[in-house]
Short mmCIF file of C-alpha atoms and ligand atoms in Angstrom, two decimals:
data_model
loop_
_atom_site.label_atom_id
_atom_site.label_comp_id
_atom_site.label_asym_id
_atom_site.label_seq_id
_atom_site.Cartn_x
_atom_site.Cartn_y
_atom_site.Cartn_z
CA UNK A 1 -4.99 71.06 -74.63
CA UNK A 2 -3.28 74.36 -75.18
CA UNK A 3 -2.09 77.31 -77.67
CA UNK A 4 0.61 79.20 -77.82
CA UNK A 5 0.80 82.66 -79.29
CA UNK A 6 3.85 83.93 -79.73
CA UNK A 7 4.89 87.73 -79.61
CA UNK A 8 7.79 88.35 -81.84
CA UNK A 9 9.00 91.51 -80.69
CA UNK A 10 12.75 91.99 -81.56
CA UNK A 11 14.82 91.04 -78.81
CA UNK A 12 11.86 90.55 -76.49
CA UNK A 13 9.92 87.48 -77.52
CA UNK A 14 8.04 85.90 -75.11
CA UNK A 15 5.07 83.54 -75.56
CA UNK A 16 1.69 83.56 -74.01
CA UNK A 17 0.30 79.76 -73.28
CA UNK A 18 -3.09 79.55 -73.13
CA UNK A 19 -5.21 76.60 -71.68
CA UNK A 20 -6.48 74.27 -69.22
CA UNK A 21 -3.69 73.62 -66.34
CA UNK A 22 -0.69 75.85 -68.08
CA UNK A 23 0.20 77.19 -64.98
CA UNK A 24 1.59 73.57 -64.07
CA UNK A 25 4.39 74.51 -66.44
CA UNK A 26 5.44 77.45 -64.21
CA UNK A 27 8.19 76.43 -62.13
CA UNK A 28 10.00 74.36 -65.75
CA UNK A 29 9.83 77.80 -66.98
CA UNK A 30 11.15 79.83 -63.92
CA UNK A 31 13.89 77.39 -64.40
CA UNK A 32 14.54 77.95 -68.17
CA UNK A 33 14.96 82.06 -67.29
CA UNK A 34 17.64 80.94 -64.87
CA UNK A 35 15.99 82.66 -62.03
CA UNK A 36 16.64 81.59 -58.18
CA UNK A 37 14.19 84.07 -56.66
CA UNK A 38 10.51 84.23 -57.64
CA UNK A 39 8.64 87.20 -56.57
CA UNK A 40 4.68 86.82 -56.23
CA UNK A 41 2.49 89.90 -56.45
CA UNK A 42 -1.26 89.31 -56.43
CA UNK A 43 -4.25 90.59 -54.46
CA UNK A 44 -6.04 89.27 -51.44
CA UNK A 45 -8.53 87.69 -53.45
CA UNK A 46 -7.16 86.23 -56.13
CA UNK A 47 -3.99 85.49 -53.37
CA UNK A 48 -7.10 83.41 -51.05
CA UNK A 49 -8.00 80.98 -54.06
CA UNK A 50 -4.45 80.61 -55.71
CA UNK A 51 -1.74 81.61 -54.39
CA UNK A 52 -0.16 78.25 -52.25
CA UNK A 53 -1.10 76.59 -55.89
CA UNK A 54 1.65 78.67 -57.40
CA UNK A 55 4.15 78.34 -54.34
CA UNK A 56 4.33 74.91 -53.65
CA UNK A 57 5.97 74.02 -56.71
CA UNK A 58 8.09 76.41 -57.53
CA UNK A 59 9.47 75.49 -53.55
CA UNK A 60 9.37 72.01 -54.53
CA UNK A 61 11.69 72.80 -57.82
CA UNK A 62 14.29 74.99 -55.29
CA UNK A 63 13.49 78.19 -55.73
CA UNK A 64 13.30 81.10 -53.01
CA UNK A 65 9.78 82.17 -53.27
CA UNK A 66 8.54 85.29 -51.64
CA UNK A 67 4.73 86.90 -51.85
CA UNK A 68 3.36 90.26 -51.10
CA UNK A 69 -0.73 90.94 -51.51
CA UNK A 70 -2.59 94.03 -52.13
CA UNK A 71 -6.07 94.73 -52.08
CA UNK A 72 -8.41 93.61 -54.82
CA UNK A 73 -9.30 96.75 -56.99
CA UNK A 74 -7.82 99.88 -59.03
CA UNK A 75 -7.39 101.39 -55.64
CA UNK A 76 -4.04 99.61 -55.64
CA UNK A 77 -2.40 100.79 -58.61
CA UNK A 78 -1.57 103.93 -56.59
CA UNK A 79 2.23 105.12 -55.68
CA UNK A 80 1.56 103.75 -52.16
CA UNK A 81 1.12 100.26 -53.11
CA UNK A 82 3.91 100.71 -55.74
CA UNK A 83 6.17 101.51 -52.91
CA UNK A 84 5.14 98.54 -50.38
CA UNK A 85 4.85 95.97 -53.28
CA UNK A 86 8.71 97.46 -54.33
CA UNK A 87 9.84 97.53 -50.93
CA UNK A 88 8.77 93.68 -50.72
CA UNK A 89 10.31 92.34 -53.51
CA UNK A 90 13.24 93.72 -52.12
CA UNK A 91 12.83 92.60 -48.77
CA UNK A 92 12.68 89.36 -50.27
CA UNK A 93 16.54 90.17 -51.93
CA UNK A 94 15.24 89.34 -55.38
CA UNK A 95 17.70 90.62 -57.91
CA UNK A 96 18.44 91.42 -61.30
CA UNK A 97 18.30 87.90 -62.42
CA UNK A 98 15.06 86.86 -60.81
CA UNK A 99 11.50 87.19 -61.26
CA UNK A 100 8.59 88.93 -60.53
CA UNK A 101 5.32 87.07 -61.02
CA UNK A 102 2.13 88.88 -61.02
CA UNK A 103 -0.77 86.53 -60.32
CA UNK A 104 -4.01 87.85 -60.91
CA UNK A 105 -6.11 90.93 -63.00
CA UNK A 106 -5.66 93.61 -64.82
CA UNK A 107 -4.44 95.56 -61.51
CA UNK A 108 -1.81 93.21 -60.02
CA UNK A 109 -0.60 93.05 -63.65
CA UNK A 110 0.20 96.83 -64.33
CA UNK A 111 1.24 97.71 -60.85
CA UNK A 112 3.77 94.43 -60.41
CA UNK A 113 4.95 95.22 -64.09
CA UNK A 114 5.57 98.07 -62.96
CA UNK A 115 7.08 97.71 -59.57
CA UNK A 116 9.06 94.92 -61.99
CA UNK A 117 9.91 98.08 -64.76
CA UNK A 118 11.01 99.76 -61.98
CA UNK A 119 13.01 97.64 -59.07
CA UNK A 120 17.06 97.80 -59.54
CA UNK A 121 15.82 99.34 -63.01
CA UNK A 122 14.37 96.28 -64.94
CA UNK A 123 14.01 93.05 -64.07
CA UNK A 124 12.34 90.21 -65.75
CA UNK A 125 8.31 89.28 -65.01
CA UNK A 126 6.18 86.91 -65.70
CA UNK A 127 2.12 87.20 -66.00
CA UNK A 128 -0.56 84.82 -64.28
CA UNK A 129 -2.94 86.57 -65.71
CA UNK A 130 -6.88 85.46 -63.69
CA UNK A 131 -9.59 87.57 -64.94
CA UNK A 132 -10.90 87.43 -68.77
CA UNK A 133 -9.52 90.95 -68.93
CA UNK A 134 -6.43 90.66 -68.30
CA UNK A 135 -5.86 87.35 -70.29
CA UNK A 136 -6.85 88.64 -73.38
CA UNK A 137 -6.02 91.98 -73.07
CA UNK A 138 -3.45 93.48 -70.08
CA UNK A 139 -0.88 91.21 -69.79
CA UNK A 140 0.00 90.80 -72.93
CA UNK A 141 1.71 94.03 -74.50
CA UNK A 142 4.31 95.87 -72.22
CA UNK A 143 1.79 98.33 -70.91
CA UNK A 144 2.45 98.70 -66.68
CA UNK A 145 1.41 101.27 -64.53
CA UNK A 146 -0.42 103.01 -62.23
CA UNK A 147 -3.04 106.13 -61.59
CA UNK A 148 -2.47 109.34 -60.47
CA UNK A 149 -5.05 111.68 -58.82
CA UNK A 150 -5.20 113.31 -62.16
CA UNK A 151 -6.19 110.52 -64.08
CA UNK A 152 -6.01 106.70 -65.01
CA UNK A 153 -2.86 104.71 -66.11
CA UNK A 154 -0.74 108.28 -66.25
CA UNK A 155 1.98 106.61 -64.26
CA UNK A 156 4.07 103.42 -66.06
CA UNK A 157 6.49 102.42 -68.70
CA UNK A 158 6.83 100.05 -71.66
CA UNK A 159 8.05 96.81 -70.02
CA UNK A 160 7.30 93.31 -71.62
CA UNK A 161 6.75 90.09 -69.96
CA UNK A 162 8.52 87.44 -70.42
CA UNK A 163 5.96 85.15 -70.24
CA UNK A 164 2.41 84.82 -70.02
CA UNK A 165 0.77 82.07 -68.64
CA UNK A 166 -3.32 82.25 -68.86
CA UNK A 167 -4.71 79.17 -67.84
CA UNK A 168 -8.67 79.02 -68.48
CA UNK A 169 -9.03 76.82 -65.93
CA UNK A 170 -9.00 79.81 -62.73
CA UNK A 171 -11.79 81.51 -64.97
CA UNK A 172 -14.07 79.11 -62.93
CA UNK A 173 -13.94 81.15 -59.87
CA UNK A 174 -14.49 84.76 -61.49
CA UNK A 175 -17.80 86.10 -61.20
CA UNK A 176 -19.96 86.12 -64.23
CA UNK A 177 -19.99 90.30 -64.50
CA UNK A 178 -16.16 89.82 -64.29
CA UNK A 179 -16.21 87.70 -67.13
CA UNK A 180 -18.63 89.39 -69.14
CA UNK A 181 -16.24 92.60 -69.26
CA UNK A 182 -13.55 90.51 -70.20
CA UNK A 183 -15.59 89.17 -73.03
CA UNK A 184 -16.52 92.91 -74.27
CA UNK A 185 -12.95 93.08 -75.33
CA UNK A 186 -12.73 90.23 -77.51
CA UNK A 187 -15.56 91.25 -79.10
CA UNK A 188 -13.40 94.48 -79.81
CA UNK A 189 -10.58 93.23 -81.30
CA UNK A 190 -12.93 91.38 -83.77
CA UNK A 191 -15.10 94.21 -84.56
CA UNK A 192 -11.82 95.93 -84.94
CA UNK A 193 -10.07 93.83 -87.11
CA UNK A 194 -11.47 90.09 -87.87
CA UNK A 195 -14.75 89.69 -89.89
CA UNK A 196 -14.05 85.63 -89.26
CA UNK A 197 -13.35 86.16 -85.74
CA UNK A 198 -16.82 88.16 -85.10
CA UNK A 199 -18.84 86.04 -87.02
CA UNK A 200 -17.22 83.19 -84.69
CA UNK A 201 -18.28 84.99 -81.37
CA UNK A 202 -21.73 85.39 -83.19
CA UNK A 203 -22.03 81.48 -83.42
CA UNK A 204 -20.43 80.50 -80.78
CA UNK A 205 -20.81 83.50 -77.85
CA UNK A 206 -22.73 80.96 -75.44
CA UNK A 207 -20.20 78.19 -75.26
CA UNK A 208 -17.00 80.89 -74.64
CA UNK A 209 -19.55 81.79 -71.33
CA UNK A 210 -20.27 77.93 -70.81
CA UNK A 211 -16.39 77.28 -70.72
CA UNK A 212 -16.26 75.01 -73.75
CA UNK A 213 -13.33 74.49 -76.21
CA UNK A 214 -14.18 77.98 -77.80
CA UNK A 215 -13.60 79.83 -74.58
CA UNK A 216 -9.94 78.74 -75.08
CA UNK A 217 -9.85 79.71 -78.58
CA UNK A 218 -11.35 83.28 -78.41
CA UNK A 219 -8.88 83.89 -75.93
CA UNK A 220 -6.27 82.73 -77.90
CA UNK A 221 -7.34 84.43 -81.02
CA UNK A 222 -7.87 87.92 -78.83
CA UNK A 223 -3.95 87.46 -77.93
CA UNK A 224 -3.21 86.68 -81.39
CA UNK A 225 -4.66 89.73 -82.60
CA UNK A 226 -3.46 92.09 -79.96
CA UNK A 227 0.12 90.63 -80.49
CA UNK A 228 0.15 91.52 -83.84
CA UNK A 229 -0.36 94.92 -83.37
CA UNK A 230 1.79 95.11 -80.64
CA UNK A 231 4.50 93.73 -82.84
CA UNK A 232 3.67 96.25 -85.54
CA UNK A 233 3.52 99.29 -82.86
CA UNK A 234 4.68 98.40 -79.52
CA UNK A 235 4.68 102.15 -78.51
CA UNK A 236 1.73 103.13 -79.88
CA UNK A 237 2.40 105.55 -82.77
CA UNK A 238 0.28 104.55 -84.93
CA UNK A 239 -2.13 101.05 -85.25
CA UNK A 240 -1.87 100.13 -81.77
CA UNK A 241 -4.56 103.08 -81.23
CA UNK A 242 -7.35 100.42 -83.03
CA UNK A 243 -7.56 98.87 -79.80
CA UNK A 244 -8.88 101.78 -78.53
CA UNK A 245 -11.77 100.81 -80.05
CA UNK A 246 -15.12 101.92 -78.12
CA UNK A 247 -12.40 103.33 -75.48
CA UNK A 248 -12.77 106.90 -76.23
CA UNK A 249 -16.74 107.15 -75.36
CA UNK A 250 -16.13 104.06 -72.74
CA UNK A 251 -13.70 106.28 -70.92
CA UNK A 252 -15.71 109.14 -70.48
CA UNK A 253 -18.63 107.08 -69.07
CA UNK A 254 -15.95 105.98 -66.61
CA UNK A 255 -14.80 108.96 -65.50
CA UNK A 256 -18.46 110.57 -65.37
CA UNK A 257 -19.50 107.31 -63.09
CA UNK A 258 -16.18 108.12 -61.19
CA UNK A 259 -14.69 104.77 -61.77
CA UNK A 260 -17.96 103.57 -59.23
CA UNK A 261 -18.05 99.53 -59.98
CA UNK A 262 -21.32 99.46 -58.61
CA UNK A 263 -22.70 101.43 -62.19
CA UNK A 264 -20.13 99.96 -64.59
CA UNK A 265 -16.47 98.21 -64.75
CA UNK A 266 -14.32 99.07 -67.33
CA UNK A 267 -15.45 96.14 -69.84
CA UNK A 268 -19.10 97.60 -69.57
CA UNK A 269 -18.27 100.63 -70.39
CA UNK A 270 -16.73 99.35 -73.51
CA UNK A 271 -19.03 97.62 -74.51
CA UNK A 272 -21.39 100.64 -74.42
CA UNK A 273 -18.76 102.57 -76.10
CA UNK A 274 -18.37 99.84 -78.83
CA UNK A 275 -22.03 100.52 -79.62
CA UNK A 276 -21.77 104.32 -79.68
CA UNK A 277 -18.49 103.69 -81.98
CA UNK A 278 -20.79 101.92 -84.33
CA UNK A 279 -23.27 104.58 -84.20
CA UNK A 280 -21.12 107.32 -84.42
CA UNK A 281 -19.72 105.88 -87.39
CA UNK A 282 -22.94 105.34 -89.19
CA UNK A 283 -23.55 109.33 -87.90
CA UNK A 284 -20.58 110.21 -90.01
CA UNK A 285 -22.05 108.34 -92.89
CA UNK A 286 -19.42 105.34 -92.71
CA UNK A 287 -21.54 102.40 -91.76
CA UNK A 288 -25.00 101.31 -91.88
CA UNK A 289 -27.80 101.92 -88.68
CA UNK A 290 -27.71 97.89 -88.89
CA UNK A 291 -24.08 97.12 -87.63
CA UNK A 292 -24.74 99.02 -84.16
CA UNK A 293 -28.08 96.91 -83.90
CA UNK A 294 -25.99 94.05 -84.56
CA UNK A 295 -23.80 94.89 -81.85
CA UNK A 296 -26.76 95.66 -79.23
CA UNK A 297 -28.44 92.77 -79.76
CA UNK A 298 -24.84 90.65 -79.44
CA UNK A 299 -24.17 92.15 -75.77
CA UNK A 300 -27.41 91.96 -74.57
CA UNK A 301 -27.60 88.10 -75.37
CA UNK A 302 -24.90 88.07 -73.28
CA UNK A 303 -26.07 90.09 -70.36
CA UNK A 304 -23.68 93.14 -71.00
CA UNK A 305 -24.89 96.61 -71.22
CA UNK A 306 -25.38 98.12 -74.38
CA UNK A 307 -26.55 101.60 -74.06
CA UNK A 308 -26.80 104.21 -71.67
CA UNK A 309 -30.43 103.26 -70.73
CA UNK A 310 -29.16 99.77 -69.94
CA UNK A 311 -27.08 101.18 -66.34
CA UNK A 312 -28.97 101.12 -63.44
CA UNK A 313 -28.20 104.02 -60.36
CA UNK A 314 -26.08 105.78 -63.27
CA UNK A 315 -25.37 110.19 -62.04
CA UNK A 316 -27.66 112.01 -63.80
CA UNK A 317 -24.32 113.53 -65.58
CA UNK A 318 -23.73 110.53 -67.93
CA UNK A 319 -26.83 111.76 -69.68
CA UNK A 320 -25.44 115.26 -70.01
CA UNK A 321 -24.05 115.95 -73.25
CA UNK A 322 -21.30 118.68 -72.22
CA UNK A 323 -20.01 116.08 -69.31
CA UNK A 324 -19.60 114.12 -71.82
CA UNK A 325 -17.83 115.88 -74.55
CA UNK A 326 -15.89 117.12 -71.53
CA UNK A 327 -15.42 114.03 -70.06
CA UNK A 328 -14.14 112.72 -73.52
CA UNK A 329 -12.07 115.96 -73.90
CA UNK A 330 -9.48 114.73 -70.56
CA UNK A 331 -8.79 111.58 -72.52
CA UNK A 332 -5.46 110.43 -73.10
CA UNK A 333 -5.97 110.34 -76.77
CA UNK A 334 -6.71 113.66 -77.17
CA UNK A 335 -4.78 115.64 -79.40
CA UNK A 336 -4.44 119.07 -80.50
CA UNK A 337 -7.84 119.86 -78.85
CA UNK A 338 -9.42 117.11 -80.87
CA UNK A 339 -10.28 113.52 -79.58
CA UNK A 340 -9.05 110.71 -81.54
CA UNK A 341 -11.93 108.29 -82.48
CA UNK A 342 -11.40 104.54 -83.98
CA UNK A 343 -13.89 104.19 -85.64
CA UNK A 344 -15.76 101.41 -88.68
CA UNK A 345 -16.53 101.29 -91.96
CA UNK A 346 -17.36 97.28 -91.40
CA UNK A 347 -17.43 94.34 -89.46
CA UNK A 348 -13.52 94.26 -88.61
CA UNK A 349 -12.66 97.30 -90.62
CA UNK A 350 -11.90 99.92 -88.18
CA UNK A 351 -9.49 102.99 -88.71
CA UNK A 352 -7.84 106.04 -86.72
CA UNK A 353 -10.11 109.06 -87.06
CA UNK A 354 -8.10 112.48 -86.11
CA UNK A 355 -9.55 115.52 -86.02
CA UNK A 356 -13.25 114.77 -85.82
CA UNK A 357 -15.61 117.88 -85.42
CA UNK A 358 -17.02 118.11 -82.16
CA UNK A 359 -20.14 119.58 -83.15
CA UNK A 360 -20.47 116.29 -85.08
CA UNK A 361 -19.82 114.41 -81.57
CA UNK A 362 -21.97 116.39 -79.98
CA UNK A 363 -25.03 116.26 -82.38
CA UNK A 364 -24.06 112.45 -82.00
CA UNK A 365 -24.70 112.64 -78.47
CA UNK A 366 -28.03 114.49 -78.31
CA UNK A 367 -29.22 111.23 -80.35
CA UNK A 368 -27.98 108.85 -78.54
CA UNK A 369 -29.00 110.55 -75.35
CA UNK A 370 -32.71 111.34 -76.76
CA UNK A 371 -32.83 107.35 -77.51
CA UNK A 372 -32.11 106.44 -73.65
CA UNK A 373 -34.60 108.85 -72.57
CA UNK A 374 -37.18 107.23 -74.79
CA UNK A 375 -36.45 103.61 -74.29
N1 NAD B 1 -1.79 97.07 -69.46
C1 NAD B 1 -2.74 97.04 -70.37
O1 NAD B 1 -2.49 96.95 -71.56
C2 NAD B 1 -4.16 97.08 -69.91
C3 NAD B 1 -5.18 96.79 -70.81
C4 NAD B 1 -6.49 96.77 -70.35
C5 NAD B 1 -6.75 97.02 -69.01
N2 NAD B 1 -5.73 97.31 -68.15
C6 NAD B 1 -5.98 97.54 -66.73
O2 NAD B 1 -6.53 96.37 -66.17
C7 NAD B 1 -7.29 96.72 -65.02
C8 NAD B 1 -8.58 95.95 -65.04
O3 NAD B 1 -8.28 94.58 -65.00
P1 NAD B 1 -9.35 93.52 -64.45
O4 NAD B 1 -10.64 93.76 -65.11
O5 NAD B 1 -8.71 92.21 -64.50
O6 NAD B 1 -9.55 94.02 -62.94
P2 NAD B 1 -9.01 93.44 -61.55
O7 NAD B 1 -7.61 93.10 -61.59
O8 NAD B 1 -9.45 94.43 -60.53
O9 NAD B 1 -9.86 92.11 -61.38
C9 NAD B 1 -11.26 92.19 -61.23
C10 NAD B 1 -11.72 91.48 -59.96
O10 NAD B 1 -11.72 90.10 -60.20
C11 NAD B 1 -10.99 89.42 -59.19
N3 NAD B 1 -10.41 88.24 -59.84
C12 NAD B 1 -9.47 88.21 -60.80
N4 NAD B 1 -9.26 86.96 -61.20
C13 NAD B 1 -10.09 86.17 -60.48
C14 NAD B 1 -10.35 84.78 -60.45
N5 NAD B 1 -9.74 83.93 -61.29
N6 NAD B 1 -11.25 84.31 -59.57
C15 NAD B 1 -11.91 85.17 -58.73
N7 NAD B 1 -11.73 86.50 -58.74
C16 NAD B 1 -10.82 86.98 -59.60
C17 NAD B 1 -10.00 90.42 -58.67
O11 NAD B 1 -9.60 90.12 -57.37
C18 NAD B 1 -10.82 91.71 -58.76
O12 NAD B 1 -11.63 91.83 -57.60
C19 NAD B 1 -7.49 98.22 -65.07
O13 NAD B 1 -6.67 98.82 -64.10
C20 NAD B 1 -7.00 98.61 -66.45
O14 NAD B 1 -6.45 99.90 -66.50
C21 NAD B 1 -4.45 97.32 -68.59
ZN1 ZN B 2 -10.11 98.21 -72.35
#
């Protein structure tokens, strides 16, 4: 059983297959792009449990296939690995017709796009996307880069896929933290934008963990939803921003943990930040006290952190209300001195917020801060 969603950007469709044993289909589909070279990028871990899988056959089907691995973490999506995963691919001669394939997260997805944006300017990829993340969220979209020592993601282009393959089946071998931040953005795009959709994860949150027939369908809905918006905004001028959603506090808690996996991954700190979105909003008078509850008690059931009292070893700094605001302040989104907040005035009713006082934010803080010390 399997969905496809399919992204209907002008002139650079592609579809995104989700389900049990869809990466089967790989090599049929190598063949349909008319490619002779394939070009594997993953990382050593995901590479250990997955990577002859994908090989054996696309060999079997005639192609030239050709791997490089990188180590498993952000520390790859630097300009070093750019260059030896660049310098591989052409090693392996792949040109302008073939393919790169990134097989595995988030990371091996931005920095082979990337590489992929990049190598003999443009050629075509394809994304095996393995952790939770990066199937309902990174690979799909056009977003590839990498970091620089002045910040996250600062580095990339605006280069689709041209196919997505996330086959729920490999979710059996990521750890159960791993797929627990994956799940904190699907609850996003639902608070975001899909009353029906949250009300779904509500009822059915502990068979998407147990790996029944939901799992496959938030995931599919999750790609549904972000492809929409992509489709509407590809380059982010407007409603793309909504996925931001919890990002702008999550961020800062990332940067004030300095990106340290042992206190939070990304998903964790959105899924704080999705509860300090809710708050803030009902701060600002938008929302009732009841909706962030709603969304506390919905992450914990699932083991994800929900506040700042809920991180364990966290620096004293994430409690600090100026590292904070100035945490928040570095942000991508900023603009014109002012930090752009999604924010909600419902269950899947949330909207751009420019210009927000930061007095407000920071009387915001104080509370939310003042709560962790208490509980
Ligand atoms: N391009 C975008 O639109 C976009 C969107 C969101 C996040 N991102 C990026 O994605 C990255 C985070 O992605 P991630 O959370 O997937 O991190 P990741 O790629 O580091 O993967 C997390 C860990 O899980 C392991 N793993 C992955 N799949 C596995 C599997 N099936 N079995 C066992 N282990 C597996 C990896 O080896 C890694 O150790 C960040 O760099 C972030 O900036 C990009
Ligand atoms: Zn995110």
């Amino acid at each position: 059983m399997h969905q496809t969603v399919h992204i209907a950007l002008p002139g650079r469709a592609y579809d995104v297959r989700i389900g049990s044993g869809v990466l089967s289909g790989l090599a049929a589909e190598v063949k349909l792009l008319r490619a002779k070279s394939v070009g594997i990028v993953t990382d050593h871990q995901v590479g250990g449990l997955y990577l002859e899988q994908i090989c054996e056959p696309l060999r079997a089907a005639g192609l030239i296939v050709g791997s490089v691995s990188v180590p498993a973490g952000e520390a790859s999506k630097s300009f070093s690995e750019l260059e030896r995963v660049c310098d591989a691919l052409l090693e392996m001669r792949l040109e302008r017709g073939d393919v790169v394939v990134a097989l595995g997260g988030g990371v091996v997805g931005d920095l082979a796009g990337f590489a992929a944006a990049i190598l003999r300017r443009g050629v075509r990829f394809i994304q095996l996307p393995t952790s939770l993340l990066a199937q309902v969220d990174s690979s799909v979209g056009g977003k590839t880069g990498i970091n620089s020592a002045l910040g996250k993601n600062l580095i990339g282009a605006f280069h689709q896929p041209s196919l997505v393959l996330a086959d729920t089946d490999v979710l059996a071998t990521l750890s159960r933290r791993e797929f627990a931040a994956g799940y904190a953005e699907i609850l996003k795009c639902a608070l975001v934008g899909d009353t029906d959709f949250f009300e779904f994860l509500e009822n059915y949150r502990d068979h998407i963990f147990s790996g029944g027939a939901a799992r496959g369908e938030a995931i599919a809905r999750s790609v549904a939803f972000k492809g929409d918006i992509v489709v509407r905004d590809e380059k982010e001028q407007g409603d793309r921003a909504l996925l931001n959603l919890g990002h702008t506090f999550g961020h800062a808690l990332e940067v004030l943990s300095h990106y340290d996996s042992r206190v939070l991954i990304h998903g964790e700190a959105v899924a704080i930040g999705l509860v300090m979105a809710a708050e803030f909003s009902h701060h600002l008078g938008y929302v009732d006290a009841e909706l962030g509850q709603r969304i506390k008690a919905h992450l914990r059931a699932v083991g994800l952190p929900a506040t700042l009292a809920d991180l364990k070893g966290a620096p004293r700094d994430l409690y600090n209300v100026d590292q904070l605001l100035g945490a928040m302040m570095q942000d991508k989104k900023v603009q014109d001195g002012a930090p752009t907040f999604i924010l909600l005035k419902g269950i899947g009713q949330g909207f751009v917020a420019r210009g927000v006082e930061l007095d407000r934010v920071r009387t915001y803080l104080m509370h939310h801060i003042g709560q962790a010390h208490e509980s």
